[in-house]
């Protein structure tokens, strides 16, 4: 009852987020192994058996949410590296990135990897077309990022004089 019930609910949510993380890693394993289920299971199993994974997902912490959103983000970025994505999907990728950044500001560091994946996704096009398409893709992702978390950084700048509130 009371605070204990709330604590148990948060731990349950953390466990569900751990399952999302493991599933996302399984999907990434399928993508990068060419559809090998055994390789994907091996990767997801190795993650789940790590003691730190159990520790994080057995507690109530924002790290569980950041890991789940980050793993979903990695899966989408791998898809973008394999082939160009429609711009509306890239705005959704930016929204996902923004939500991950709200969970943990260090998720902003994913930016260069996302840009590189978008560039790689256009590898079969001429250089000028590749540069233009990649720039538009980065803008689409940036739009989603700004919609999801831009308000928080503006708020922090107004309140604390620093967008990261450090």
Coordinates of C-alpha atoms in Angstrom, one line a residue, residues 10-99:
X10 CA 7.8 1.7 -11.1
X11 CA 9.9 -1.5 -10.9
X12 CA 7.3 -3.3 -13.0
X13 CA 7.5 -0.5 -15.6
X14 CA 11.3 -0.7 -15.5
X15 CA 11.1 -4.5 -16.2
X16 CA 8.8 -3.8 -19.1
X17 CA 11.2 -1.2 -20.5
X18 CA 13.9 -3.9 -20.2
X19 CA 11.9 -6.2 -22.3
X20 CA 11.5 -3.4 -24.9
X21 CA 15.3 -2.9 -24.9
X22 CA 15.9 -6.7 -25.4
X23 CA 13.4 -6.8 -28.2
X24 CA 14.9 -3.8 -29.9
X25 CA 18.4 -5.4 -29.7
X26 CA 16.9 -8.6 -31.2
X27 CA 15.5 -6.5 -34.1
X28 CA 18.9 -4.9 -34.6
X29 CA 20.5 -8.3 -34.6
X30 CA 18.1 -9.5 -37.3
X31 CA 18.9 -6.4 -39.4
X32 CA 22.7 -6.6 -39.2
X33 CA 23.0 -10.4 -39.4
X34 CA 20.8 -10.7 -42.5
X35 CA 17.9 -12.2 -40.7
X36 CA 19.7 -14.8 -38.6
X37 CA 17.5 -15.5 -35.7
X38 CA 20.2 -17.4 -33.8
X39 CA 22.6 -14.4 -34.0
X40 CA 19.8 -12.0 -32.9
X41 CA 18.9 -14.3 -30.0
X42 CA 22.6 -14.5 -29.0
X43 CA 22.9 -10.7 -29.0
X44 CA 19.7 -10.2 -27.0
X45 CA 20.6 -13.0 -24.6
X46 CA 24.1 -11.6 -24.0
X47 CA 22.5 -8.3 -23.1
X48 CA 19.9 -9.7 -20.8
X49 CA 22.4 -11.9 -18.9
X50 CA 24.7 -8.9 -18.0
X51 CA 24.4 -8.1 -14.3
X52 CA 24.2 -4.4 -15.0
X53 CA 21.2 -4.9 -17.2
X54 CA 19.4 -6.7 -14.4
X55 CA 20.4 -4.1 -11.8
X56 CA 19.2 -1.2 -13.9
X57 CA 15.9 -2.8 -14.8
X58 CA 15.2 -4.1 -11.3
X59 CA 15.3 -0.6 -9.9
X60 CA 13.2 2.6 -10.5
X61 CA 15.5 4.9 -12.5
X62 CA 15.4 7.0 -15.6
X63 CA 18.1 4.8 -17.1
X64 CA 15.6 2.1 -18.0
X65 CA 13.6 4.6 -20.1
X66 CA 16.8 6.0 -21.7
X67 CA 17.9 2.5 -22.6
X68 CA 14.6 1.5 -24.0
X69 CA 14.3 4.6 -26.1
X70 CA 17.9 4.5 -27.1
X71 CA 17.6 0.9 -28.3
X72 CA 14.5 1.8 -30.3
X73 CA 16.5 4.7 -31.7
X74 CA 19.4 2.4 -32.7
X75 CA 17.0 0.1 -34.5
X76 CA 15.5 3.0 -36.5
X77 CA 19.0 4.4 -37.3
X78 CA 20.1 1.0 -38.6
X79 CA 17.1 0.9 -40.9
X80 CA 18.0 4.4 -42.1
X81 CA 21.6 3.3 -42.8
X82 CA 20.3 0.3 -44.9
X83 CA 18.1 2.3 -47.2
X84 CA 16.7 5.9 -47.4
X85 CA 13.6 6.4 -45.3
X86 CA 10.5 8.6 -46.1
X87 CA 10.9 12.0 -44.5
X88 CA 7.8 11.5 -42.2
X89 CA 9.6 8.5 -40.8
X90 CA 12.7 10.6 -40.2
X91 CA 10.6 13.2 -38.3
X92 CA 9.3 10.3 -36.2
X93 CA 13.0 9.2 -35.7
X94 CA 13.7 12.7 -34.5
X95 CA 10.7 12.6 -32.1
X96 CA 12.1 9.3 -30.7
X97 CA 15.5 10.9 -30.3
X98 CA 14.0 13.9 -28.5
X99 CA 12.1 11.7 -26.1

